[in-house]
Coordinates of C-alpha atoms and ligand atoms in Angstrom, one line a residue:
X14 CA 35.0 9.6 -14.4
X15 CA 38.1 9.1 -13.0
X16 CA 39.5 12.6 -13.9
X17 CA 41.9 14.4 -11.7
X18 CA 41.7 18.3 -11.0
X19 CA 43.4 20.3 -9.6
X20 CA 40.6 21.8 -7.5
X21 CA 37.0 20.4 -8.2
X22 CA 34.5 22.9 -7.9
X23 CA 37.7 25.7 -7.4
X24 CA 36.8 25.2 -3.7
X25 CA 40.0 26.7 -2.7
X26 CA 40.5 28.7 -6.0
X27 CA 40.3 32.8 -5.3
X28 CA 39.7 34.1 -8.9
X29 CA 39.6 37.9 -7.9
X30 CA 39.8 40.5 -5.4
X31 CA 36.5 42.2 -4.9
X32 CA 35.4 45.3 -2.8
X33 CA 32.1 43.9 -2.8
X34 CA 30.9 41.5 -0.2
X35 CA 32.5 40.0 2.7
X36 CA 31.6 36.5 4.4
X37 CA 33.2 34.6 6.9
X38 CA 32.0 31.0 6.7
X39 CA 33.6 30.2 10.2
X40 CA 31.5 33.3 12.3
X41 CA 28.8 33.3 10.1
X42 CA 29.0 37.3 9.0
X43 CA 27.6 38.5 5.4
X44 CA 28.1 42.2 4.9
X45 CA 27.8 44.0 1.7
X46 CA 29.9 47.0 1.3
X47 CA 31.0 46.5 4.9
X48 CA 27.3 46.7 6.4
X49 CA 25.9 43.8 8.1
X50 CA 23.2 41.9 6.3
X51 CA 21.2 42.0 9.5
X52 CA 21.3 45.8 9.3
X53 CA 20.6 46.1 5.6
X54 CA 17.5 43.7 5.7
X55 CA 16.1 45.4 8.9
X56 CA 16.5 49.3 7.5
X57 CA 16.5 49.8 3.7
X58 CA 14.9 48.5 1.4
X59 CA 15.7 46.9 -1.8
X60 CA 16.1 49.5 -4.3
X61 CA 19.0 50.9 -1.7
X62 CA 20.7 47.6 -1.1
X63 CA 20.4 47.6 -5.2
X64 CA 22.2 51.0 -5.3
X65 CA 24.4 49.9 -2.8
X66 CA 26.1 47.1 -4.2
X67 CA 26.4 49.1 -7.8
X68 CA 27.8 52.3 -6.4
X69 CA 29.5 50.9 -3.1
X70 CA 27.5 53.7 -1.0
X71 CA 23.6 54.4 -0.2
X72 CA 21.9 56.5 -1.9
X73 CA 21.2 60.1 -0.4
X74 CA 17.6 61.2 -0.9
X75 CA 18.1 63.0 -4.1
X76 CA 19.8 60.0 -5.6
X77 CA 17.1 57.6 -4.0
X78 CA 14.6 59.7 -5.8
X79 CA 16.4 59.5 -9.4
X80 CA 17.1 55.9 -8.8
X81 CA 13.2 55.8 -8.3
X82 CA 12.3 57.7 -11.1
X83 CA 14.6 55.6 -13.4
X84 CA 13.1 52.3 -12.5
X85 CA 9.5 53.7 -13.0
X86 CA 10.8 55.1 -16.8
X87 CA 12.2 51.5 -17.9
X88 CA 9.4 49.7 -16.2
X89 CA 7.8 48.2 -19.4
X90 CA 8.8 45.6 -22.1
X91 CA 8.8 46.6 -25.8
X92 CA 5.8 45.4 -26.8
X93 CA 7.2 42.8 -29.3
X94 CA 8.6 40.9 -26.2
X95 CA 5.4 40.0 -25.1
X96 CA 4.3 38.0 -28.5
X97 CA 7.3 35.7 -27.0
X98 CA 4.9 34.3 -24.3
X99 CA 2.2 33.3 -26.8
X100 CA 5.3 30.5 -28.0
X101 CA 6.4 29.2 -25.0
X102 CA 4.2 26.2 -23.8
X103 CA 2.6 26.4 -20.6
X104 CA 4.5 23.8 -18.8
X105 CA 7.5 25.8 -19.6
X106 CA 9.8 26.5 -16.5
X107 CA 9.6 30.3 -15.3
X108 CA 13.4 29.8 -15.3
X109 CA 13.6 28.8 -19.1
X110 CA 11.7 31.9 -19.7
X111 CA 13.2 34.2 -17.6
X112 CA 16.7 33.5 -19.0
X113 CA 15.5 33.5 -22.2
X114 CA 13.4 36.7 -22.0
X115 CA 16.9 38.2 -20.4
X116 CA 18.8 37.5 -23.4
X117 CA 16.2 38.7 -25.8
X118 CA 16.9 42.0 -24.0
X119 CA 19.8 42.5 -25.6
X120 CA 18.0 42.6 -29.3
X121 CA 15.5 45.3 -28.5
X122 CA 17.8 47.4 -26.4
X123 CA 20.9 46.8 -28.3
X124 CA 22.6 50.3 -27.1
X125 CA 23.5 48.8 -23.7
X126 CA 26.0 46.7 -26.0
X127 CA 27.2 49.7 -27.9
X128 CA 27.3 51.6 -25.4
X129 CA 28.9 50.2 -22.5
X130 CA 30.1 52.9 -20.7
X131 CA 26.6 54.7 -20.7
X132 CA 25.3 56.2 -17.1
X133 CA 25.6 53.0 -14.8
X134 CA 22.0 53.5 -13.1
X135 CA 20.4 53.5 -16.4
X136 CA 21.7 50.0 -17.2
X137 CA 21.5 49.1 -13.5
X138 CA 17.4 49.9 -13.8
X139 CA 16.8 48.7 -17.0
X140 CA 17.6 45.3 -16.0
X141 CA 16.0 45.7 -12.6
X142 CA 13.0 46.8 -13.8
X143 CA 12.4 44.6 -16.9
X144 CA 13.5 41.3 -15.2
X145 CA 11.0 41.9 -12.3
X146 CA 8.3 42.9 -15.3
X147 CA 9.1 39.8 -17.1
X148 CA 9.1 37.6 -14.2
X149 CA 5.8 39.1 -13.5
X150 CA 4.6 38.5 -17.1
X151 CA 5.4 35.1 -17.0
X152 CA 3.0 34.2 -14.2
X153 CA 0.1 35.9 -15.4
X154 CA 0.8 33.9 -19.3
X155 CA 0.8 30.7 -16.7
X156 CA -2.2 31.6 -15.1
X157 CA -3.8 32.4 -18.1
X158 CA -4.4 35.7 -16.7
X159 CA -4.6 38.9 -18.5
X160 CA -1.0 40.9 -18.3
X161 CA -0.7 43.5 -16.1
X162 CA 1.4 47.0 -16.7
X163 CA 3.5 48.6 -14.3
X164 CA 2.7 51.1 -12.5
X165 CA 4.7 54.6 -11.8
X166 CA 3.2 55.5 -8.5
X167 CA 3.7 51.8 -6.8
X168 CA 7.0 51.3 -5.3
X169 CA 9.3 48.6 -6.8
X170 CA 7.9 45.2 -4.5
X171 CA 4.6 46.8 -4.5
X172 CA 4.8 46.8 -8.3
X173 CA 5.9 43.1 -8.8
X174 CA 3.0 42.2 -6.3
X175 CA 0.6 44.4 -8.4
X176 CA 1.7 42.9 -11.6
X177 CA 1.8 39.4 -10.1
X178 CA -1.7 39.2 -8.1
X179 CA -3.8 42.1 -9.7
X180 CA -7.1 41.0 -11.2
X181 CA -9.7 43.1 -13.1
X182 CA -11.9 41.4 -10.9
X183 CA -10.5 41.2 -7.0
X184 CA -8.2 44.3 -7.7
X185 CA -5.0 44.3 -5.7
X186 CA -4.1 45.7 -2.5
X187 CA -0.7 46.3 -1.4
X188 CA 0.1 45.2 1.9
X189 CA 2.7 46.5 3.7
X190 CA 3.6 43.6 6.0
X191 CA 4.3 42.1 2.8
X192 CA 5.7 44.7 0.8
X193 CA 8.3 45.0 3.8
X194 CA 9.2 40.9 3.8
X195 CA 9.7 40.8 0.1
X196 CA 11.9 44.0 0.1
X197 CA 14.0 42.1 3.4
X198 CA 14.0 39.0 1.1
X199 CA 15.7 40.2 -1.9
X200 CA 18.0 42.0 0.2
X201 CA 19.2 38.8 1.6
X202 CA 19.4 36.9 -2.0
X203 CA 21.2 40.2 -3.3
X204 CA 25.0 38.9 -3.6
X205 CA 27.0 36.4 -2.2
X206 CA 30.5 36.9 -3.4
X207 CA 31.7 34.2 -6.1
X208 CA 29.2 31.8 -5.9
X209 CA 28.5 29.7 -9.0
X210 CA 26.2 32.0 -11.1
X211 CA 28.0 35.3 -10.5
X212 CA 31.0 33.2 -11.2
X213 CA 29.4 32.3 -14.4
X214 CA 27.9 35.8 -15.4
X215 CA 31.3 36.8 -15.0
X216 CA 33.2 34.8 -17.0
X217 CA 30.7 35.0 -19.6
X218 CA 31.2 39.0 -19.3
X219 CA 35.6 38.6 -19.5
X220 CA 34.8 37.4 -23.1
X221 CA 33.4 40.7 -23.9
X222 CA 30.2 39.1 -24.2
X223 CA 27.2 42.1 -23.2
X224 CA 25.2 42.5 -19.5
X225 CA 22.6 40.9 -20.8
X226 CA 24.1 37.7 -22.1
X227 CA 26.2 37.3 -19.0
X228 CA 23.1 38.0 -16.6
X229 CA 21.2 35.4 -18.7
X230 CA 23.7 32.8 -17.9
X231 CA 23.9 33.2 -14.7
X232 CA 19.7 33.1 -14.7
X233 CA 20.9 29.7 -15.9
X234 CA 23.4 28.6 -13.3
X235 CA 21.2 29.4 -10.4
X236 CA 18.1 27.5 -11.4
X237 CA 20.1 24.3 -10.6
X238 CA 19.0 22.2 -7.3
X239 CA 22.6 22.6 -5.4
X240 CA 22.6 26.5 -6.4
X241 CA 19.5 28.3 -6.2
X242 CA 16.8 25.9 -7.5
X243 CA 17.2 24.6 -3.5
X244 CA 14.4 26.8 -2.7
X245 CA 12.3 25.3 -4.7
X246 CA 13.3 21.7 -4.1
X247 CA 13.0 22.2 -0.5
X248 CA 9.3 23.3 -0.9
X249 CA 9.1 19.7 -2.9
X250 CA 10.8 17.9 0.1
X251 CA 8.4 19.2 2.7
X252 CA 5.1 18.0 0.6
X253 CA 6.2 14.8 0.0
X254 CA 7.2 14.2 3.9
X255 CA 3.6 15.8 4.2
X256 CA 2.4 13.7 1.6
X257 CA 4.2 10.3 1.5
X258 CA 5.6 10.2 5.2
X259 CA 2.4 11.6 7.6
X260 CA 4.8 14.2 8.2
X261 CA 7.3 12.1 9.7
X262 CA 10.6 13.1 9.0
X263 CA 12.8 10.1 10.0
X264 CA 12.8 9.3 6.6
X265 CA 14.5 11.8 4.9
X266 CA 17.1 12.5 8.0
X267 CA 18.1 8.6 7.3
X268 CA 18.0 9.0 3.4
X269 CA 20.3 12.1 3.5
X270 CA 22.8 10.3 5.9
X271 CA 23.0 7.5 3.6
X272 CA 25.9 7.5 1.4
X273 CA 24.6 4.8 -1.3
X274 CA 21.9 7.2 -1.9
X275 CA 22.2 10.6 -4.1
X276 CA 19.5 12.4 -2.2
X277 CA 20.6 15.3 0.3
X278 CA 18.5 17.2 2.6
X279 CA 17.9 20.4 0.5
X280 CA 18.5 23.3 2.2
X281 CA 21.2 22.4 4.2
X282 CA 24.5 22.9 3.8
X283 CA 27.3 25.5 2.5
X284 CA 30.2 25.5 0.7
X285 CA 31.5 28.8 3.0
X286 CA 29.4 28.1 6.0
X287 CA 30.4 26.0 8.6
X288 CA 27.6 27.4 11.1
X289 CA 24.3 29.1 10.7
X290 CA 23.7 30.8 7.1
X291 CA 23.5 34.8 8.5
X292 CA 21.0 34.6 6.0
X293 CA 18.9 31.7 7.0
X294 CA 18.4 33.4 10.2
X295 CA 17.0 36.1 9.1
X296 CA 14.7 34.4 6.7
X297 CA 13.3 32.5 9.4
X298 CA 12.3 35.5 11.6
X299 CA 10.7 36.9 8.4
X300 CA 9.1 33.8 7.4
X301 CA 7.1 33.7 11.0
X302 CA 6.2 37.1 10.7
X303 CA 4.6 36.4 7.3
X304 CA 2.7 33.4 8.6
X305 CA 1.7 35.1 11.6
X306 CA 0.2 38.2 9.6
X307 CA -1.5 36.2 6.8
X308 CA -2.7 34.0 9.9
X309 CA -1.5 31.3 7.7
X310 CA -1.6 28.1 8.8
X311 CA 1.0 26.1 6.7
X312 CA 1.7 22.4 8.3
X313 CA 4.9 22.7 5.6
X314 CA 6.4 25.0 8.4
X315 CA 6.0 22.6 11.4
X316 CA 7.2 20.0 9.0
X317 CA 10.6 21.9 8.5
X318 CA 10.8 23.4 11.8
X319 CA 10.7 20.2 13.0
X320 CA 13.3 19.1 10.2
X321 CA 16.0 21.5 11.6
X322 CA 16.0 20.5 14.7
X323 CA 16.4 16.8 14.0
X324 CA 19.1 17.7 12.0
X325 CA 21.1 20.0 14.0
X326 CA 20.9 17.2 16.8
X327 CA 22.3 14.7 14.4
X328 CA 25.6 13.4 14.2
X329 CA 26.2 13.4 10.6
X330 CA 24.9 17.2 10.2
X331 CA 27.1 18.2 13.5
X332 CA 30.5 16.3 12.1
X333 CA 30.0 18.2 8.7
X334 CA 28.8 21.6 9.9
X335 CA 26.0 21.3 7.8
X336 CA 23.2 24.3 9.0
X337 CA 20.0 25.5 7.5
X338 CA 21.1 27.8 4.4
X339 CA 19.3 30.7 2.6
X340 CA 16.9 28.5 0.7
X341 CA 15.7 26.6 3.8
X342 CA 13.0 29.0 5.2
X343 CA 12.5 31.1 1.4
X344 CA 10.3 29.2 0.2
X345 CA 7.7 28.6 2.8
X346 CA 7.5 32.6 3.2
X347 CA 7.4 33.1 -0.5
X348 CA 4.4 30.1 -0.6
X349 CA 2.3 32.3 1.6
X350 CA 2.6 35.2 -0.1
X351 CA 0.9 33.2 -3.1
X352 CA 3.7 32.7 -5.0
X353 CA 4.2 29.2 -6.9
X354 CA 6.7 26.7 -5.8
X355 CA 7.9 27.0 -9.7
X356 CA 8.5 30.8 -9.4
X357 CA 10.9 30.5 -6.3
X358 CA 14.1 30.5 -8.2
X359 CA 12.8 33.3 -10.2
X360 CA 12.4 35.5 -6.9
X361 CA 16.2 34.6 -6.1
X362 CA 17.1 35.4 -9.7
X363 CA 15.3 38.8 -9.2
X364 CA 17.5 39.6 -5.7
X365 CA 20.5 38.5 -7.0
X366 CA 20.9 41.0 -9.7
X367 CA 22.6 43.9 -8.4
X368 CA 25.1 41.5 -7.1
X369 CA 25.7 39.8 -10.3
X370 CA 25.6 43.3 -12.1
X371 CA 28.2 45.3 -9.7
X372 CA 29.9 42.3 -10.3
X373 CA 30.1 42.6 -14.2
X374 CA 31.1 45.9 -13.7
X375 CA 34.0 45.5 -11.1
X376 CA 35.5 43.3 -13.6
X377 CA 34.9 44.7 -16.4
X378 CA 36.4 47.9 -15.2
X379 CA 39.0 46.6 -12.6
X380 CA 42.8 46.3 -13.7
X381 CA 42.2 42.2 -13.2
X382 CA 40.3 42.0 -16.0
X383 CA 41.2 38.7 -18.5
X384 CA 39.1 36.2 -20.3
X385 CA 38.2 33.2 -18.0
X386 CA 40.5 30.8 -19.2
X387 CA 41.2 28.0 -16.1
X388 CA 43.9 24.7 -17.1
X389 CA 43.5 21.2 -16.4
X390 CA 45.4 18.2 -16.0
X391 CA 44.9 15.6 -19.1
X392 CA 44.9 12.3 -18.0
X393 CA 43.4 10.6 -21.1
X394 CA 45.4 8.3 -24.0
X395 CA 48.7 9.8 -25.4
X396 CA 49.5 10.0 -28.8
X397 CA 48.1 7.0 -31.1
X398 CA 47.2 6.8 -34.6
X399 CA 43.8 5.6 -36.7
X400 CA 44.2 1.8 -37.4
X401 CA 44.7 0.6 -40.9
X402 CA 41.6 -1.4 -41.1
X403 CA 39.8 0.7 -39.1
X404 CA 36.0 0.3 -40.2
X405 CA 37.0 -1.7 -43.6
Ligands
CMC6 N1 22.5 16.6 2.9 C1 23.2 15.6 3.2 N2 24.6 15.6 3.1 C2 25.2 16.7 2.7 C3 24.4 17.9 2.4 C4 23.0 17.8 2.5 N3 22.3 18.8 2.1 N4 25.3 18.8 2.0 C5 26.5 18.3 2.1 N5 26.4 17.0 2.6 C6 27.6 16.2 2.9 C7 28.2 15.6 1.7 O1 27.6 14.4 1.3 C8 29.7 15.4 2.1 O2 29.7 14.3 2.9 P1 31.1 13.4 3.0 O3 32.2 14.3 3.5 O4 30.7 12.3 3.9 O5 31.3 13.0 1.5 C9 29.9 16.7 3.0 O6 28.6 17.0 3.5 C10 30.5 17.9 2.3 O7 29.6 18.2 1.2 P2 30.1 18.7 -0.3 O8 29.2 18.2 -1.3 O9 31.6 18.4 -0.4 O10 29.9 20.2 -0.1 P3 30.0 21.3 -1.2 O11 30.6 22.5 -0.6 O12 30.6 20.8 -2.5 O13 28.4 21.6 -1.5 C11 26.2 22.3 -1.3 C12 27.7 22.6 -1.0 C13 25.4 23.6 -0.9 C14 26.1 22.1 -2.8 C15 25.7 21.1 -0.6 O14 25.7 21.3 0.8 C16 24.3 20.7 -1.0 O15 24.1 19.9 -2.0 N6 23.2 21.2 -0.3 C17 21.8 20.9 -0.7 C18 21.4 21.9 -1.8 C19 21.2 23.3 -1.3 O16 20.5 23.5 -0.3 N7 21.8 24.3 -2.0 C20 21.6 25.7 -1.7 C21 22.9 26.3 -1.3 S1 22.7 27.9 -0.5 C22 22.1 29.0 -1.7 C23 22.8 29.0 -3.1 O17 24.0 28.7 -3.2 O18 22.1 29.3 -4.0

């Protein structure tokens, strides 16, 4: 357009100091509260991590046990959400919904906006519990499957599961292989400092504007392709190379290296990273584990295996330190669990709510706090005035 900023995309713009999480993009290190995302994903699970990144320290086993007993309590949806789902048509995006569904929050559980300083874990769980219901919701209304409740005795990823792939006729199992990767999963989506949605559920929030509004834009922000819609678009990618290419990949490598062409290699890349995504790494590992336990042979993994290591032997990746991100081995794990390609985004959306919640909170309550209010730099006409004859 020809505008001139200042700083486009606020690439080297530090809005805030945060206690929350760490990276550095040069060593590739995540850590929330100081652990190591390694450590996080390998021993707690995601109710702790949750807890974690709200309270800045892991629960002890009382507190585990409350925080339990909280989710369970605000597990449902007032029932006049659900006549919601009859509107929406089918084809509607899970992300539409969700974000939609997270505003509507606000009008049946309007004492989170009069009360804001109310107990933290109760508006921590609330959120957590109903967004994972409601994403759950939303699949069966796609499948055209009869909802399922939750349950109190089911632990929080066996719940979702439950909810998700429960039928009055095959029942539901849980699996703990499975349980265990999508607990590691969400840990890994859980923050990421001030990336573009908690940046935007943020300055939503300086306005005054409630939790539930903020969180609903941010649901927003991370359903685009270059944020967290990259899971799904990476599953996309793979098909068609699967599809249109015989699985050969030389296409796409050449595509994303050429400049006259808008298409990028999805997956790939960071604005902080400059080496291996911490959490890419780990996704991998779990994504073989998955595979290997469902004994699920997906050529979409060979395909993207195969993908990587074109890329990391390529100039054009090498020269702009462009690695596997978060998003590159999600979605294939998340596929063979049984979840749709369309529901991807949604699973992100679920993990990355602590993160955009302690985040609400630390500014809201931090001596920082001020409305969002960036400048510019005008550079269209100066002053002028309507012409005499103008449409005479
Ligand atoms: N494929 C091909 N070229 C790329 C890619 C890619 N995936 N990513 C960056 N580049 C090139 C880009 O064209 C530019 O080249 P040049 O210097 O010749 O103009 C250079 O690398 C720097 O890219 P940039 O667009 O300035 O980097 P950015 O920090 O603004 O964007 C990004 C970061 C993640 C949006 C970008 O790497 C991208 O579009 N990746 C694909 C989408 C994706 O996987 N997104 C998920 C990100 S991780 C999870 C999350 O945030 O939710």
């Amino acid at each position: 357009s020809g505008l001139i900023t200042y700083d486009p995309g606020y690439a080297n713009t530090g809005s805030c100091s945060s206690n929350i999480t760490f990276i550095d993009g040069e060593k590739g290190i995540l850590r929330y509260r100081g652990y190591d995302i390694d450590e996080l994903a390998e021993r707690c699970n995601f109710l702790d991590v949750a807890y974690l990144l709200v309270h800045g320290f892991l629960p002890k086993k009382d507190e585990r046990a409350a925080f339990s007993e909280l989710m369970n309590q605000h597990s449902m949806l007032h029932e006049g959400m659900r006549h919601f789902y009859d509107l929406f048509p089918d084809h509607a995006h899970p992300m539409a919904t969700l974000s939609a569904m997270a505003v509507t929050l606000s009008t049946f559980y309007p004492e989170l906006e009069s009360h804001p300083n109310e107990a933290i874990d109760i508006m921590v769980t609330r959120l957590l519990s109903k967004v994972r219901t409601i994403a759950a919701f939303t699949y069966k209304k796609m499948k055209g499957q009869p909802i399922v409740y939750p349950r109190p005795d089911l632990s929080y990823c066996e719940n979702f599961l439950n909810m998700m792939f429960y039928t009055p006729v095959n029942g539901y199992k849980p699996d703990p292989v499975i349980t265990r990767a999508l607990n590691q999963l969400l840990i890994l989506h859980a923050d990421h400092e001030q990336n573009c949605s908690s940046s935007v559920v943020k300055s939503v929030g300086s306005s005054g504007a409630n939790l539930y509004a903020s969180i609903s834009a941010g649901i927003c922000a991370l359903w685009g392709p270059l944020h967290g819609g990259a899971n799904q678009q990476v599953i996309e990618m793979l098909e068609k190379i699967q599809q249109e290419d015989n699985g050969d990949i030389t296409r796409v490598i050449d595509r994303a290296k050429d400049k006259d062409d808008p298409f990028r290699l999805m997956g790939f890349g960071h604005r902080v990273y400059k080496t291996y995504d911490p959490r890419a790494r780990v996704a991998k590992a779990i994504c073989h584990k998955v595979i290997d336990h469902l004994g699920f042979k997906d050529p979409l993994l060979d395909i993207a295996q195969r993908l990587e290591e074109a890329a990391l032997a390529d100039r054009y990746f090498k020269e702009r330190n462009l690695y596997p991100n978060v998003d590159f081995y999600t979605g294939i794990t998340y596929r063979a669990m049984g979840i749709p390609t369309n529901m991807f985004t949604v699973m992100f959306a679920i993990g990355r709510l602590p993160g955009w919640i302690a985040q609400w909170l630390e500014m809201r309550d931090g001596s920082e706090h001020r409305i969002y209010r960036p400048r510019q730099l005008y550079v269209g006409p100066t002053q002028r005035s309507v012409d005499v004859n103008w449409v005479k």
